[in-house]
Each structure stands twice: as structure tokens, then as C-alpha cells.
Amino acid sequence: MEKLTIAFAKGRILEEAVPLFEKAGIPVTPLKNPGRQLIFDQDKFRFMIIRAADVPVFVKYGAADLGVVGKDTLLENDFNLFELLDLKIGVCRISVATISGRRIDRERILRIATKYPNITKNYFAGRGKQVEIIKLYGSMELAPVAGLADAIVDLVSTGRTLRENGLEEVEIIEPYISSYLVANRNLFYVRNELIAEVVRRLRSVLED
Ligand code: AMP
């Protein structure tokens, strides 16, 4: 039988997903110390480690049956996937932050640096505010300090990263972000038996 392929977003989500999947009896132990290896075959499963933004793409095109990815990534681009389960890991929020003590000037067009241009655009548009968005791929915190942008839109968990870079949270866009188990809409039906088993096992750990 073809293996059930699960794509994990690398980094914090993968780290938190491994103990959860292990508890559910899904053999993800090799993902603890993956080294440079990105693909792991373990009995009925194939696991892949992928950059978060690419996980929904692999699932959408059927290169993975299931994915584990943050709601932030799912909100940024709608890939029309099934969201099967809130895994309650990778919990954080999406916020606007700027240099501590700085008042964001509301009269002029703000420049916002972010890796979430759609979430940012929709949020400010919903408040009748025009913004100029600068897309970045990392180290967002540098943008206000370096004078690249007035503010940033980024994930905040403990708030430590902002504090250590002289920034403060000024508005919360999404107060609860967590990671989801997502499925390709067609493969969900084709591989339903094994997918249902994965969901059942994870759900029983989450409800414990
Ligand atoms: P913190 O310092 O705990 O507020 O974490 C903020 C830093 O971690 C920022 O660089 C965020 O982009 C990143 N971050 C926070 N939560 C997550 C998450 N759930 N997934 C991935 N990155 C995150």
C-alpha cells in the first residue's frame, strides 16, 4: 500500500508536533534529530520536513496527504484544504509592533514590514487605513530599528523577541493562532481509512 505522507512545517511547529504524534503512536521519532534529511519512511508513513509556507502547497497538489502547519500560513493564502484538527501547538498571536514608545502617525500612509502581506492588507483595509507593505522573509524586528518600516506585523508568543529588539506590541490582529492538521480534499476521501485513524489517535491525545 502507498504510504500516507505527512508534511511538517519545520522549526517550532515540528518540535512541538513530534511529542504529540509520538504520544498518538505515530512513528515520528526520527524527526527529533533529522540532520539534513528531509524525508523519512516509517512503516505505513512517509514524513517530510518543509518550510511552513510550502506545506499547504505540497498538500494542495497531493504531494502530501496531510500537513501540519500554522493557522497564520493558512490565513495568509487560502489553499482550500480540509482543516481536520486544531493540534493546539505553536500557539501564538499575530500583532502589529513598533519601536517602544513611538506613536504611530495615523495621518500618513504607514509602511509595514511583514511576511504576511495579505493578512496585513486585509486588517488595515478593514479599518479604512491605507498602508504600504514591504514583504520580508525573516528578521522582521530589524525593519523599524533600521528605518525600513514604521511597524511590523509578526507572530508573537512570549513577547521576548520584541522586547529584546526595543519593540512593543501595539495592536493584536489575531489573538489565537495554533497549528492544524490539514488534508488534501481529494486524498482525504481516497485515503480515508488511514487518515481517520491518524485523526482519531491525535484527538484522543488532545482530549486526554
Ligand atoms: P516570542 O519571542 O516568544 O514572542 O516569539 C517570537 C518569535 O518567534 C518571532 O520571531 C516569531 O516569528 C517566532 N514565532 C512565535 N511563535 C511562532 C510559531 N508558533 N511558529 C513559528 N514562529 C513563531
PDB file of C-alpha atoms and ligand atoms in Angstrom:
ATOM      1  CA  MET A   1       0.000   0.000   0.000  1.00  0.00           C
ATOM      2  CA  GLU A   2       1.180   3.518  -0.726  1.00  0.00           C
ATOM      3  CA  LYS A   3       2.481   5.293   2.331  1.00  0.00           C
ATOM      4  CA  LEU A   4       0.495   8.070   3.971  1.00  0.00           C
ATOM      5  CA  THR A   5       2.586  11.210   3.507  1.00  0.00           C
ATOM      6  CA  ILE A   6       2.567  13.877   6.214  1.00  0.00           C
ATOM      7  CA  ALA A   7       4.348  17.225   5.685  1.00  0.00           C
ATOM      8  CA  PHE A   8       5.525  19.041   8.822  1.00  0.00           C
ATOM      9  CA  ALA A   9       6.357  22.749   8.975  1.00  0.00           C
ATOM     10  CA  LYS A  10       9.930  22.933  10.190  1.00  0.00           C
ATOM     11  CA  GLY A  11      11.032  24.825  13.292  1.00  0.00           C
ATOM     12  CA  ARG A  12       8.875  25.440  16.327  1.00  0.00           C
ATOM     13  CA  ILE A  13       5.852  23.574  14.916  1.00  0.00           C
ATOM     14  CA  LEU A  14       7.846  20.426  14.133  1.00  0.00           C
ATOM     15  CA  GLU A  15       9.426  20.471  17.592  1.00  0.00           C
ATOM     16  CA  GLU A  16       6.036  20.636  19.277  1.00  0.00           C
ATOM     17  CA  ALA A  17       4.399  18.194  16.835  1.00  0.00           C
ATOM     18  CA  VAL A  18       6.889  15.352  17.439  1.00  0.00           C
ATOM     19  CA  PRO A  19       5.930  14.638  21.090  1.00  0.00           C
ATOM     20  CA  LEU A  20       2.235  14.903  20.214  1.00  0.00           C
ATOM     21  CA  PHE A  21       2.478  12.448  17.301  1.00  0.00           C
ATOM     22  CA  GLU A  22       4.671  10.123  19.375  1.00  0.00           C
ATOM     23  CA  LYS A  23       2.042  10.024  22.126  1.00  0.00           C
ATOM     24  CA  ALA A  24      -0.515   9.186  19.456  1.00  0.00           C
ATOM     25  CA  GLY A  25       1.628   6.208  18.428  1.00  0.00           C
ATOM     26  CA  ILE A  26       2.626   7.648  15.042  1.00  0.00           C
ATOM     27  CA  PRO A  27       6.308   6.740  14.480  1.00  0.00           C
ATOM     28  CA  VAL A  28       7.852  10.227  14.139  1.00  0.00           C
ATOM     29  CA  THR A  29      10.874   9.612  16.405  1.00  0.00           C
ATOM     30  CA  PRO A  30      13.454  10.070  13.570  1.00  0.00           C
ATOM     31  CA  LEU A  31      12.163  13.645  13.153  1.00  0.00           C
ATOM     32  CA  LYS A  32      13.694  14.522  16.522  1.00  0.00           C
ATOM     33  CA  ASN A  33      17.173  14.603  15.084  1.00  0.00           C
ATOM     34  CA  PRO A  34      16.658  14.935  11.358  1.00  0.00           C
ATOM     35  CA  GLY A  35      20.085  16.377  10.496  1.00  0.00           C
ATOM     36  CA  ARG A  36      19.808  17.425   6.875  1.00  0.00           C
ATOM     37  CA  GLN A  37      17.424  14.684   5.900  1.00  0.00           C
ATOM     38  CA  LEU A  38      14.014  15.951   4.763  1.00  0.00           C
ATOM     39  CA  ILE A  39      12.155  12.724   4.079  1.00  0.00           C
ATOM     40  CA  PHE A  40      11.623   9.707   6.351  1.00  0.00           C
ATOM     41  CA  ASP A  41       9.866   6.436   5.598  1.00  0.00           C
ATOM     42  CA  GLN A  42       8.470   4.658   8.673  1.00  0.00           C
ATOM     43  CA  ASP A  43       6.192   1.633   8.189  1.00  0.00           C
ATOM     44  CA  LYS A  44       2.840   2.955   6.824  1.00  0.00           C
ATOM     45  CA  PHE A  45       4.043   6.573   6.757  1.00  0.00           C
ATOM     46  CA  ARG A  46       6.285   8.963   4.917  1.00  0.00           C
ATOM     47  CA  PHE A  47       7.200  12.159   6.805  1.00  0.00           C
ATOM     48  CA  MET A  48       8.557  15.278   5.164  1.00  0.00           C
ATOM     49  CA  ILE A  49      10.049  18.413   6.744  1.00  0.00           C
ATOM     50  CA  ILE A  50       9.145  21.517   4.771  1.00  0.00           C
ATOM     51  CA  ARG A  51       9.277  25.285   5.151  1.00  0.00           C
ATOM     52  CA  ALA A  52       5.945  26.413   6.677  1.00  0.00           C
ATOM     53  CA  ALA A  53       4.744  28.448   3.699  1.00  0.00           C
ATOM     54  CA  ASP A  54       5.307  25.464   1.390  1.00  0.00           C
ATOM     55  CA  VAL A  55       3.376  22.885   3.456  1.00  0.00           C
ATOM     56  CA  PRO A  56      -0.072  23.887   2.072  1.00  0.00           C
ATOM     57  CA  VAL A  57       1.356  23.816  -1.456  1.00  0.00           C
ATOM     58  CA  PHE A  58       2.547  20.205  -1.078  1.00  0.00           C
ATOM     59  CA  VAL A  59      -0.844  19.236   0.367  1.00  0.00           C
ATOM     60  CA  LYS A  60      -2.877  21.132  -2.212  1.00  0.00           C
ATOM     61  CA  TYR A  61      -1.111  19.418  -5.110  1.00  0.00           C
ATOM     62  CA  GLY A  62      -1.313  15.999  -3.468  1.00  0.00           C
ATOM     63  CA  ALA A  63       2.441  15.608  -2.914  1.00  0.00           C
ATOM     64  CA  ALA A  64       1.467  15.136   0.748  1.00  0.00           C
ATOM     65  CA  ASP A  65      -1.803  13.659   2.016  1.00  0.00           C
ATOM     66  CA  LEU A  66      -1.677  15.588   5.284  1.00  0.00           C
ATOM     67  CA  GLY A  67       0.143  18.636   6.597  1.00  0.00           C
ATOM     68  CA  VAL A  68       0.909  20.186   9.961  1.00  0.00           C
ATOM     69  CA  VAL A  69       1.011  23.935   9.613  1.00  0.00           C
ATOM     70  CA  GLY A  70       0.181  27.163  11.442  1.00  0.00           C
ATOM     71  CA  LYS A  71      -3.142  28.908  11.043  1.00  0.00           C
ATOM     72  CA  ASP A  72      -1.132  32.048  10.165  1.00  0.00           C
ATOM     73  CA  THR A  73       0.070  30.344   6.976  1.00  0.00           C
ATOM     74  CA  LEU A  74      -3.472  29.152   6.207  1.00  0.00           C
ATOM     75  CA  LEU A  75      -4.894  32.645   6.745  1.00  0.00           C
ATOM     76  CA  GLU A  76      -2.273  34.275   4.539  1.00  0.00           C
ATOM     77  CA  ASN A  77      -3.180  32.187   1.486  1.00  0.00           C
ATOM     78  CA  ASP A  78      -6.344  30.175   1.080  1.00  0.00           C
ATOM     79  CA  PHE A  79      -5.368  26.777  -0.334  1.00  0.00           C
ATOM     80  CA  ASN A  80      -8.829  25.296   0.129  1.00  0.00           C
ATOM     81  CA  LEU A  81      -7.629  22.415   2.315  1.00  0.00           C
ATOM     82  CA  PHE A  82      -9.614  20.498   4.904  1.00  0.00           C
ATOM     83  CA  GLU A  83      -8.682  21.657   8.413  1.00  0.00           C
ATOM     84  CA  LEU A  84      -9.154  18.383  10.269  1.00  0.00           C
ATOM     85  CA  LEU A  85      -7.905  19.161  13.753  1.00  0.00           C
ATOM     86  CA  ASP A  86      -6.619  22.043  15.865  1.00  0.00           C
ATOM     87  CA  LEU A  87      -3.447  20.490  17.294  1.00  0.00           C
ATOM     88  CA  LYS A  88      -3.150  23.286  19.900  1.00  0.00           C
ATOM     89  CA  ILE A  89       0.606  23.545  19.349  1.00  0.00           C
ATOM     90  CA  GLY A  90       2.654  26.501  18.067  1.00  0.00           C
ATOM     91  CA  VAL A  91       0.303  28.807  19.917  1.00  0.00           C
ATOM     92  CA  CYS A  92       0.931  32.487  19.324  1.00  0.00           C
ATOM     93  CA  ARG A  93      -0.812  35.629  18.040  1.00  0.00           C
ATOM     94  CA  ILE A  94      -0.367  37.975  15.105  1.00  0.00           C
ATOM     95  CA  SER A  95       0.340  41.540  16.163  1.00  0.00           C
ATOM     96  CA  VAL A  96       1.439  44.946  14.991  1.00  0.00           C
ATOM     97  CA  ALA A  97       4.595  46.154  16.741  1.00  0.00           C
ATOM     98  CA  THR A  98       6.685  49.263  16.599  1.00  0.00           C
ATOM     99  CA  ILE A  99       9.586  50.922  18.429  1.00  0.00           C
ATOM    100  CA  SER A 100       8.739  51.150  22.141  1.00  0.00           C
ATOM    101  CA  GLY A 101       7.126  54.452  22.998  1.00  0.00           C
ATOM    102  CA  ARG A 102       6.668  55.519  19.400  1.00  0.00           C
ATOM    103  CA  ARG A 103       3.229  56.788  18.437  1.00  0.00           C
ATOM    104  CA  ILE A 104       2.321  55.509  15.021  1.00  0.00           C
ATOM    105  CA  ASP A 105       1.353  58.548  12.997  1.00  0.00           C
ATOM    106  CA  ARG A 106      -2.214  57.900  11.832  1.00  0.00           C
ATOM    107  CA  GLU A 107      -2.338  60.713   9.328  1.00  0.00           C
ATOM    108  CA  ARG A 108       0.079  59.410   6.770  1.00  0.00           C
ATOM    109  CA  ILE A 109       0.451  56.131   4.931  1.00  0.00           C
ATOM    110  CA  LEU A 110       2.253  53.687   7.190  1.00  0.00           C
ATOM    111  CA  ARG A 111       4.969  51.402   5.966  1.00  0.00           C
ATOM    112  CA  ILE A 112       4.619  47.920   7.409  1.00  0.00           C
ATOM    113  CA  ALA A 113       7.212  45.173   7.070  1.00  0.00           C
ATOM    114  CA  THR A 114       5.864  41.625   7.242  1.00  0.00           C
ATOM    115  CA  LYS A 115       5.926  38.147   5.832  1.00  0.00           C
ATOM    116  CA  TYR A 116       2.102  38.278   5.888  1.00  0.00           C
ATOM    117  CA  PRO A 117       1.161  40.848   3.216  1.00  0.00           C
ATOM    118  CA  ASN A 118      -2.419  39.575   2.774  1.00  0.00           C
ATOM    119  CA  ILE A 119      -3.270  39.407   6.486  1.00  0.00           C
ATOM    120  CA  THR A 120      -1.735  42.868   6.932  1.00  0.00           C
ATOM    121  CA  LYS A 121      -3.509  44.411   3.942  1.00  0.00           C
ATOM    122  CA  ASN A 122      -6.899  42.974   4.989  1.00  0.00           C
ATOM    123  CA  TYR A 123      -6.505  44.088   8.585  1.00  0.00           C
ATOM    124  CA  PHE A 124      -5.682  47.696   7.763  1.00  0.00           C
ATOM    125  CA  ALA A 125      -8.171  47.842   4.866  1.00  0.00           C
ATOM    126  CA  GLY A 126     -10.872  46.722   7.320  1.00  0.00           C
ATOM    127  CA  ARG A 127     -10.043  49.783   9.379  1.00  0.00           C
ATOM    128  CA  GLY A 128     -10.056  52.119   6.396  1.00  0.00           C
ATOM    129  CA  LYS A 129      -6.319  52.574   6.620  1.00  0.00           C
ATOM    130  CA  GLN A 130      -4.044  52.570   3.619  1.00  0.00           C
ATOM    131  CA  VAL A 131      -0.646  51.005   4.215  1.00  0.00           C
ATOM    132  CA  GLU A 132       2.434  50.336   2.171  1.00  0.00           C
ATOM    133  CA  ILE A 133       3.577  46.762   2.693  1.00  0.00           C
ATOM    134  CA  ILE A 134       7.178  45.636   2.495  1.00  0.00           C
ATOM    135  CA  LYS A 135       7.445  41.870   2.203  1.00  0.00           C
ATOM    136  CA  LEU A 136      10.278  40.360   4.233  1.00  0.00           C
ATOM    137  CA  TYR A 137      11.208  36.721   4.784  1.00  0.00           C
ATOM    138  CA  GLY A 138      12.776  36.940   8.247  1.00  0.00           C
ATOM    139  CA  SER A 139      14.242  39.151  10.987  1.00  0.00           C
ATOM    140  CA  MET A 140      11.226  41.449  10.806  1.00  0.00           C
ATOM    141  CA  GLU A 141      12.254  43.093  14.095  1.00  0.00           C
ATOM    142  CA  LEU A 142      15.092  44.882  12.344  1.00  0.00           C
ATOM    143  CA  ALA A 143      12.839  46.805   9.977  1.00  0.00           C
ATOM    144  CA  PRO A 144      11.635  49.599  12.340  1.00  0.00           C
ATOM    145  CA  VAL A 145      15.041  49.920  14.001  1.00  0.00           C
ATOM    146  CA  ALA A 146      16.799  50.238  10.643  1.00  0.00           C
ATOM    147  CA  GLY A 147      14.239  52.757   9.378  1.00  0.00           C
ATOM    148  CA  LEU A 148      12.900  50.411   6.708  1.00  0.00           C
ATOM    149  CA  ALA A 149       9.336  50.484   8.097  1.00  0.00           C
ATOM    150  CA  ASP A 150       7.205  52.253  10.711  1.00  0.00           C
ATOM    151  CA  ALA A 151       5.947  48.988  12.149  1.00  0.00           C
ATOM    152  CA  ILE A 152       5.911  45.231  11.640  1.00  0.00           C
ATOM    153  CA  VAL A 153       3.238  42.553  11.594  1.00  0.00           C
ATOM    154  CA  ASP A 154       4.595  39.298  13.006  1.00  0.00           C
ATOM    155  CA  LEU A 155       3.941  36.328  15.266  1.00  0.00           C
ATOM    156  CA  VAL A 156       4.279  36.981  18.982  1.00  0.00           C
ATOM    157  CA  SER A 157       4.440  34.241  21.563  1.00  0.00           C
ATOM    158  CA  THR A 158       6.085  35.363  24.816  1.00  0.00           C
ATOM    159  CA  GLY A 159       6.891  38.872  23.531  1.00  0.00           C
ATOM    160  CA  ARG A 160      10.560  38.346  24.321  1.00  0.00           C
ATOM    161  CA  THR A 161      11.818  38.825  20.756  1.00  0.00           C
ATOM    162  CA  LEU A 162      10.049  42.187  20.520  1.00  0.00           C
ATOM    163  CA  ARG A 163      11.347  43.350  23.910  1.00  0.00           C
ATOM    164  CA  GLU A 164      14.909  42.328  23.167  1.00  0.00           C
ATOM    165  CA  ASN A 165      14.810  44.374  19.987  1.00  0.00           C
ATOM    166  CA  GLY A 166      13.311  47.500  21.575  1.00  0.00           C
ATOM    167  CA  LEU A 167       9.848  46.959  20.097  1.00  0.00           C
ATOM    168  CA  GLU A 168       6.379  46.812  21.649  1.00  0.00           C
ATOM    169  CA  GLU A 169       3.100  45.272  20.593  1.00  0.00           C
ATOM    170  CA  VAL A 170       0.582  47.991  19.730  1.00  0.00           C
ATOM    171  CA  GLU A 171      -2.331  46.069  18.185  1.00  0.00           C
ATOM    172  CA  ILE A 172      -3.387  42.422  18.112  1.00  0.00           C
ATOM    173  CA  ILE A 173      -4.651  41.252  14.718  1.00  0.00           C
ATOM    174  CA  GLU A 174      -5.341  37.563  15.520  1.00  0.00           C
ATOM    175  CA  PRO A 175      -5.336  36.700  19.228  1.00  0.00           C
ATOM    176  CA  TYR A 176      -5.197  32.902  18.804  1.00  0.00           C
ATOM    177  CA  ILE A 177      -3.036  31.154  16.240  1.00  0.00           C
ATOM    178  CA  SER A 178      -2.207  27.461  16.519  1.00  0.00           C
ATOM    179  CA  SER A 179      -1.214  24.631  14.211  1.00  0.00           C
ATOM    180  CA  TYR A 180      -3.664  22.459  12.310  1.00  0.00           C
ATOM    181  CA  LEU A 181      -3.694  19.038  10.756  1.00  0.00           C
ATOM    182  CA  VAL A 182      -4.775  19.726   7.176  1.00  0.00           C
ATOM    183  CA  ALA A 183      -5.686  17.384   4.331  1.00  0.00           C
ATOM    184  CA  ASN A 184      -5.864  17.445   0.585  1.00  0.00           C
ATOM    185  CA  ARG A 185      -9.593  17.471  -0.281  1.00  0.00           C
ATOM    186  CA  ASN A 186      -9.488  14.537  -2.718  1.00  0.00           C
ATOM    187  CA  LEU A 187      -6.937  12.417  -0.903  1.00  0.00           C
ATOM    188  CA  PHE A 188      -8.950  12.795   2.285  1.00  0.00           C
ATOM    189  CA  TYR A 189     -11.609  10.580   0.693  1.00  0.00           C
ATOM    190  CA  VAL A 190      -9.220   8.271  -1.172  1.00  0.00           C
ATOM    191  CA  ARG A 191      -7.093   7.540   1.921  1.00  0.00           C
ATOM    192  CA  ASN A 192      -9.873   7.940   4.413  1.00  0.00           C
ATOM    193  CA  GLU A 193      -9.272   4.840   6.486  1.00  0.00           C
ATOM    194  CA  LEU A 194      -5.697   5.658   7.488  1.00  0.00           C
ATOM    195  CA  ILE A 195      -6.380   9.403   7.751  1.00  0.00           C
ATOM    196  CA  ALA A 196      -9.329   8.730  10.058  1.00  0.00           C
ATOM    197  CA  GLU A 197      -7.076   6.575  12.221  1.00  0.00           C
ATOM    198  CA  VAL A 198      -4.465   9.360  12.470  1.00  0.00           C
ATOM    199  CA  VAL A 199      -7.161  11.887  13.394  1.00  0.00           C
ATOM    200  CA  ARG A 200      -8.690   9.538  15.963  1.00  0.00           C
ATOM    201  CA  ARG A 201      -5.340   8.874  17.629  1.00  0.00           C
ATOM    202  CA  LEU A 202      -4.346  12.550  17.748  1.00  0.00           C
ATOM    203  CA  ARG A 203      -7.758  13.565  19.017  1.00  0.00           C
ATOM    204  CA  SER A 204      -7.590  11.074  21.874  1.00  0.00           C
ATOM    205  CA  VAL A 205      -4.208  12.520  22.971  1.00  0.00           C
ATOM    206  CA  LEU A 206      -5.543  16.076  22.706  1.00  0.00           C
ATOM    207  CA  GLU A 207      -8.632  15.227  24.752  1.00  0.00           C
ATOM    208  CA  ASP A 208      -6.609  13.469  27.430  1.00  0.00           C
TER     209      ASP A 208
HETATM  210  P1  AMP B   1       8.490  35.276  21.245  1.00  0.00           P
HETATM  211  O1  AMP B   1       9.850  35.909  21.453  1.00  0.00           O
HETATM  212  O2  AMP B   1       8.240  34.112  22.167  1.00  0.00           O
HETATM  213  O3  AMP B   1       7.381  36.297  21.300  1.00  0.00           O
HETATM  214  O4  AMP B   1       8.470  34.636  19.782  1.00  0.00           O
HETATM  215  C1  AMP B   1       8.520  35.492  18.684  1.00  0.00           C
HETATM  216  C2  AMP B   1       9.454  34.959  17.628  1.00  0.00           C
HETATM  217  O5  AMP B   1       9.204  33.607  17.376  1.00  0.00           O
HETATM  218  C3  AMP B   1       9.232  35.694  16.311  1.00  0.00           C
HETATM  219  O6  AMP B   1      10.424  35.675  15.566  1.00  0.00           O
HETATM  220  C4  AMP B   1       8.154  34.864  15.683  1.00  0.00           C
HETATM  221  O7  AMP B   1       8.171  34.971  14.266  1.00  0.00           O
HETATM  222  C5  AMP B   1       8.510  33.461  16.148  1.00  0.00           C
HETATM  223  N1  AMP B   1       7.317  32.679  16.465  1.00  0.00           N
HETATM  224  C6  AMP B   1       6.491  32.847  17.525  1.00  0.00           C
HETATM  225  N2  AMP B   1       5.530  31.924  17.550  1.00  0.00           N
HETATM  226  C7  AMP B   1       5.759  31.125  16.484  1.00  0.00           C
HETATM  227  C8  AMP B   1       5.099  29.983  15.952  1.00  0.00           C
HETATM  228  N3  AMP B   1       4.024  29.468  16.511  1.00  0.00           N
HETATM  229  N4  AMP B   1       5.613  29.435  14.842  1.00  0.00           N
HETATM  230  C9  AMP B   1       6.708  29.939  14.267  1.00  0.00           C
HETATM  231  N5  AMP B   1       7.364  31.030  14.703  1.00  0.00           N
HETATM  232  C10 AMP B   1       6.908  31.606  15.798  1.00  0.00           C
END
